[in-house]
PDB file of C-alpha atoms in Angstrom:
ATOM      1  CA  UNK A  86    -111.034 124.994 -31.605  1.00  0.00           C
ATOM      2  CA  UNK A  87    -112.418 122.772 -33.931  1.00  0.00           C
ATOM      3  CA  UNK A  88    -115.681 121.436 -34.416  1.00  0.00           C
ATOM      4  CA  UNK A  89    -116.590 124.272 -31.573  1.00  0.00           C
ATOM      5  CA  UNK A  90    -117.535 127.120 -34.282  1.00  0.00           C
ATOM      6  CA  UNK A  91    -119.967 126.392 -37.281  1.00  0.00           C
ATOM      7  CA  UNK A  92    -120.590 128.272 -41.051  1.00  0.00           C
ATOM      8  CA  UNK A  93    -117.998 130.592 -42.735  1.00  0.00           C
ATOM      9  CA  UNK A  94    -117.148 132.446 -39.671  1.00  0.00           C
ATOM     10  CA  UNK A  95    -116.298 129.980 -37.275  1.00  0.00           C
ATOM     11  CA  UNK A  96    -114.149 127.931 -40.508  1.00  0.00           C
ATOM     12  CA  UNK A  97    -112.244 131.450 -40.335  1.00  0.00           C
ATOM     13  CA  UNK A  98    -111.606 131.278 -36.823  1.00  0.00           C
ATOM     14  CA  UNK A  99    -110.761 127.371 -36.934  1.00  0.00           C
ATOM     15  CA  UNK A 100    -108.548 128.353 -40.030  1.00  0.00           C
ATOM     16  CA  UNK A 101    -107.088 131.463 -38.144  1.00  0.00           C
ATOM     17  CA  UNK A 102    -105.865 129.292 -35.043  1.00  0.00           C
ATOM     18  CA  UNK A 103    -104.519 126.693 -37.435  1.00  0.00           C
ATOM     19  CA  UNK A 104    -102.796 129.096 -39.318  1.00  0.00           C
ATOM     20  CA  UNK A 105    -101.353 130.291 -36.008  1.00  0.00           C
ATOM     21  CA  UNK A 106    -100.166 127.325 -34.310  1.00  0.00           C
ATOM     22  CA  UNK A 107     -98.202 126.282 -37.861  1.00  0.00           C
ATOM     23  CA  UNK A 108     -96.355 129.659 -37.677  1.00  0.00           C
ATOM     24  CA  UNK A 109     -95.528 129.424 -34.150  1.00  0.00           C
ATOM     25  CA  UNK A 110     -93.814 125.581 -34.831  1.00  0.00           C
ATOM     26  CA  UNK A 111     -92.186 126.271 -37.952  1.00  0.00           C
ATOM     27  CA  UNK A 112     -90.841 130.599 -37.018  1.00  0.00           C
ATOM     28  CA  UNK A 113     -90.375 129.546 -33.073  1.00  0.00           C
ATOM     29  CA  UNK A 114     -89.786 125.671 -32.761  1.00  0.00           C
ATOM     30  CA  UNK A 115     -92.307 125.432 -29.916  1.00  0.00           C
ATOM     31  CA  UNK A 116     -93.919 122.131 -29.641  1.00  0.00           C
ATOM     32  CA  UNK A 117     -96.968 121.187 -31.416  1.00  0.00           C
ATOM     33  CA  UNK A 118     -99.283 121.566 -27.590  1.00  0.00           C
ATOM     34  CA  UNK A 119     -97.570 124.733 -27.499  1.00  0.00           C
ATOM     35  CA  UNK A 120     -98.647 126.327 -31.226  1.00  0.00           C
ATOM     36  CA  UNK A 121    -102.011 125.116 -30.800  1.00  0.00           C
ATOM     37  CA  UNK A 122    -102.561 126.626 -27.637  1.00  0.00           C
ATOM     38  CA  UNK A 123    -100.704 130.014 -29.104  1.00  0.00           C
ATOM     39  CA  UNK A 124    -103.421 129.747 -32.035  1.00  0.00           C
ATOM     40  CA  UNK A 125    -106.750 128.650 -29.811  1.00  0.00           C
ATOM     41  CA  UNK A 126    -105.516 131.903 -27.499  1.00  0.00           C
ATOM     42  CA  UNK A 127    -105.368 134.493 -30.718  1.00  0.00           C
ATOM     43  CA  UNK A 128    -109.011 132.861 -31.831  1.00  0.00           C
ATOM     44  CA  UNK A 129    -110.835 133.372 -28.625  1.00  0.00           C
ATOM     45  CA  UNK A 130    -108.754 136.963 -28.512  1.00  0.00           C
ATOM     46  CA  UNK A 131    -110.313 137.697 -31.559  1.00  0.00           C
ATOM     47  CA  UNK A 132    -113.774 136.607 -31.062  1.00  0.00           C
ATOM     48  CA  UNK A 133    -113.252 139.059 -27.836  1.00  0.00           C
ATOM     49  CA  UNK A 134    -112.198 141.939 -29.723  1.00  0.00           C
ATOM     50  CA  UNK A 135    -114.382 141.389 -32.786  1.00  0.00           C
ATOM     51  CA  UNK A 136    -117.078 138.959 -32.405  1.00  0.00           C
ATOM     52  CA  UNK A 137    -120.714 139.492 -33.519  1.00  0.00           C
ATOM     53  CA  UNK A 138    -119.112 142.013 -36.239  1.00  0.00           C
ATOM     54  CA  UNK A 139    -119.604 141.679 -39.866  1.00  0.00           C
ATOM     55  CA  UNK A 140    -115.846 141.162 -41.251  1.00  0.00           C
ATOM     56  CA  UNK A 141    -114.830 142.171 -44.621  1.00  0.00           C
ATOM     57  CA  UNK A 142    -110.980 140.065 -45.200  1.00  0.00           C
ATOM     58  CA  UNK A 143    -108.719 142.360 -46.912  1.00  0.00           C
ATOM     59  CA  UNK A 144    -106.565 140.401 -49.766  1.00  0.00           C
ATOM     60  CA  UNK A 145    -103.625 142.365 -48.229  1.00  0.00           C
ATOM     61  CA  UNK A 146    -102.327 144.030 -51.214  1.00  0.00           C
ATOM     62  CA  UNK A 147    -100.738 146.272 -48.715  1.00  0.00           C
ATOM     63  CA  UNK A 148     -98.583 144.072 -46.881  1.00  0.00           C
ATOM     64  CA  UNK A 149     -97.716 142.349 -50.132  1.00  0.00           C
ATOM     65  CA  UNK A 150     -96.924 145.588 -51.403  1.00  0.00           C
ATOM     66  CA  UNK A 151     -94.865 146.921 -48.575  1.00  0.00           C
ATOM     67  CA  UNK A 152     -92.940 143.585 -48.404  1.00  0.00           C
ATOM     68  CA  UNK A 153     -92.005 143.793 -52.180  1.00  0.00           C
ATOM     69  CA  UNK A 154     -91.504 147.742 -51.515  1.00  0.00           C
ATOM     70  CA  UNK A 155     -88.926 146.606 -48.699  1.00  0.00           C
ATOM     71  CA  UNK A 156     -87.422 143.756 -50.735  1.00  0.00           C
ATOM     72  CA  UNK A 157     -86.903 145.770 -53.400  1.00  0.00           C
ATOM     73  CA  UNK A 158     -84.586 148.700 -51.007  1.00  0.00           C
ATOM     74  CA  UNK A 159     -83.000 145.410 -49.477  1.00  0.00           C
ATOM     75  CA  UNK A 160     -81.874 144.547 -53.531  1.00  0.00           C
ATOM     76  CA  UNK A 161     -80.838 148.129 -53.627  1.00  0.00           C
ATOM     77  CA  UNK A 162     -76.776 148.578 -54.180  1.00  0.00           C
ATOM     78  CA  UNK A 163     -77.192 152.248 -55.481  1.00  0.00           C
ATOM     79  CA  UNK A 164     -76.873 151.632 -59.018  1.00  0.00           C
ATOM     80  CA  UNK A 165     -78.399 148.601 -59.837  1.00  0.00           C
ATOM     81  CA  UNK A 166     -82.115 150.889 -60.431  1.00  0.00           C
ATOM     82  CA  UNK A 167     -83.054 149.650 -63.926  1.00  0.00           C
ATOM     83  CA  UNK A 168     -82.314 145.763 -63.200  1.00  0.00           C
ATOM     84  CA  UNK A 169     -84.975 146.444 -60.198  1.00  0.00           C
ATOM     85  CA  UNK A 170     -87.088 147.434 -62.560  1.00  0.00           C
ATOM     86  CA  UNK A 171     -87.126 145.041 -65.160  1.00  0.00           C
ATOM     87  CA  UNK A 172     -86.607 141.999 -62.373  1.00  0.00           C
ATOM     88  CA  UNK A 173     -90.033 143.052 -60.660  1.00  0.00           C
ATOM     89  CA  UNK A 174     -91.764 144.845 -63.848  1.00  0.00           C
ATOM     90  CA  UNK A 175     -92.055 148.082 -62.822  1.00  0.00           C
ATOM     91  CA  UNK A 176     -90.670 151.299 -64.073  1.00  0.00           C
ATOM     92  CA  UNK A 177     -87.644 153.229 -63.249  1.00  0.00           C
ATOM     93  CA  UNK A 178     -89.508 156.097 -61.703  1.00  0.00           C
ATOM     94  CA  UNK A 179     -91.475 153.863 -59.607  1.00  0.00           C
ATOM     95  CA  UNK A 180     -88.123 151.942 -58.309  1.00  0.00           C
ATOM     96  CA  UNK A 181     -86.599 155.386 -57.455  1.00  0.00           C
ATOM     97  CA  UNK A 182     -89.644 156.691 -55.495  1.00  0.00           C
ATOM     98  CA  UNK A 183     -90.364 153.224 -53.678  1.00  0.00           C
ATOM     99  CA  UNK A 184     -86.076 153.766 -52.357  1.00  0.00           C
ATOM    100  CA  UNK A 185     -86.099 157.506 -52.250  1.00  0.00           C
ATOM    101  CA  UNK A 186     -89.195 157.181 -49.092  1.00  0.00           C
ATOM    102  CA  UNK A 187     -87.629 154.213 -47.344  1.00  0.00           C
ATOM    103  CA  UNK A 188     -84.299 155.542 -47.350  1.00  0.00           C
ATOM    104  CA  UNK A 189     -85.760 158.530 -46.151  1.00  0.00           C
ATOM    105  CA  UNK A 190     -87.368 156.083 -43.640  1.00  0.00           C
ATOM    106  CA  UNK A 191     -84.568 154.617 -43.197  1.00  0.00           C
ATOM    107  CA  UNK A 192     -82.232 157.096 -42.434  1.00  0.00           C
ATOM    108  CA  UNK A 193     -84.847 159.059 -40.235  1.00  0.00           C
ATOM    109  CA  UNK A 194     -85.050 155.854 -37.772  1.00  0.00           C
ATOM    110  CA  UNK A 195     -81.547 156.193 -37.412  1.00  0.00           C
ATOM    111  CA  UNK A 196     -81.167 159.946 -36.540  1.00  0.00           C
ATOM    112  CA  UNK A 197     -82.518 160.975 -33.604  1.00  0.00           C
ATOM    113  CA  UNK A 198     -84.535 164.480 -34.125  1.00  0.00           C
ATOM    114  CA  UNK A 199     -82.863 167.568 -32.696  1.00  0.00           C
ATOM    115  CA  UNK A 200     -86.051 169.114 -31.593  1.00  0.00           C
ATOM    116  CA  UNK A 201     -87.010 166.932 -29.606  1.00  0.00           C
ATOM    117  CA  UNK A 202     -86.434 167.019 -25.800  1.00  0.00           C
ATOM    118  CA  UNK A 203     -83.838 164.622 -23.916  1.00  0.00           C
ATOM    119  CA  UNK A 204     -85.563 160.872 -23.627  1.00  0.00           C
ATOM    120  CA  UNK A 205     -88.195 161.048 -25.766  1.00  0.00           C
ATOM    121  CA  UNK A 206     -87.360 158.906 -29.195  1.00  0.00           C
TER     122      UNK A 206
END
């Protein structure tokens, strides 16, 4: 894709299928062709879906969040609450609510729900 898109928006596109094609070769060991076809393919997809739009770009605090939120349950031995804390600097009720809803999570993706009819999941 390069040198096909010009200004801000098409560096974010040229940026986006680079970005792509480097996470394809170094999570799924496909050849170099391969990853920069994968990220040419999610460009053009999103200058289908999206193009002509104004964009704003999220920082992801979000998914940063949720990762930490999931790393943190991962750390999680079921007394080991306060060293949570103090290793990623928040407090003690914050480390209990962040495990309390993804256990819950956890355990409800586990347990099928008894209300539910036969084959539907």
């Amino acid at each position: 894709m390069k040198g096909v898109s010009r200004g801000p928006a098409g560096d974010l596109l040229d940026d986006l299928a680079e970005q792509v094609a480097v996470a394809a070769i170094d999570a799924f060991g496909v050849s170099k062709d391969a990853g920069t076809a994968l990220g040419t393919d999610v460009a053009m997809r999103m200058i289908e879906q999206w193009g002509g739009q104004m964009l704003y770009m999220p920082k992801g605090v979000r998914i940063e969040a949720s990762r930490i939120h999931h790393q943190i349950y991962e750390e999680w031995k079921g007394n080991n609450h306060r060293e949570l804390a103090r290793k990623y600097g928040f407090s003690l009720q914050f480390i209990y609510r962040v495990i309390k809803v993804l256990r819950k999570a956890d355990l409800n993706s586990r347990q099928p729900d008894m209300f539910s009819p036969p084959g539907h999941d």
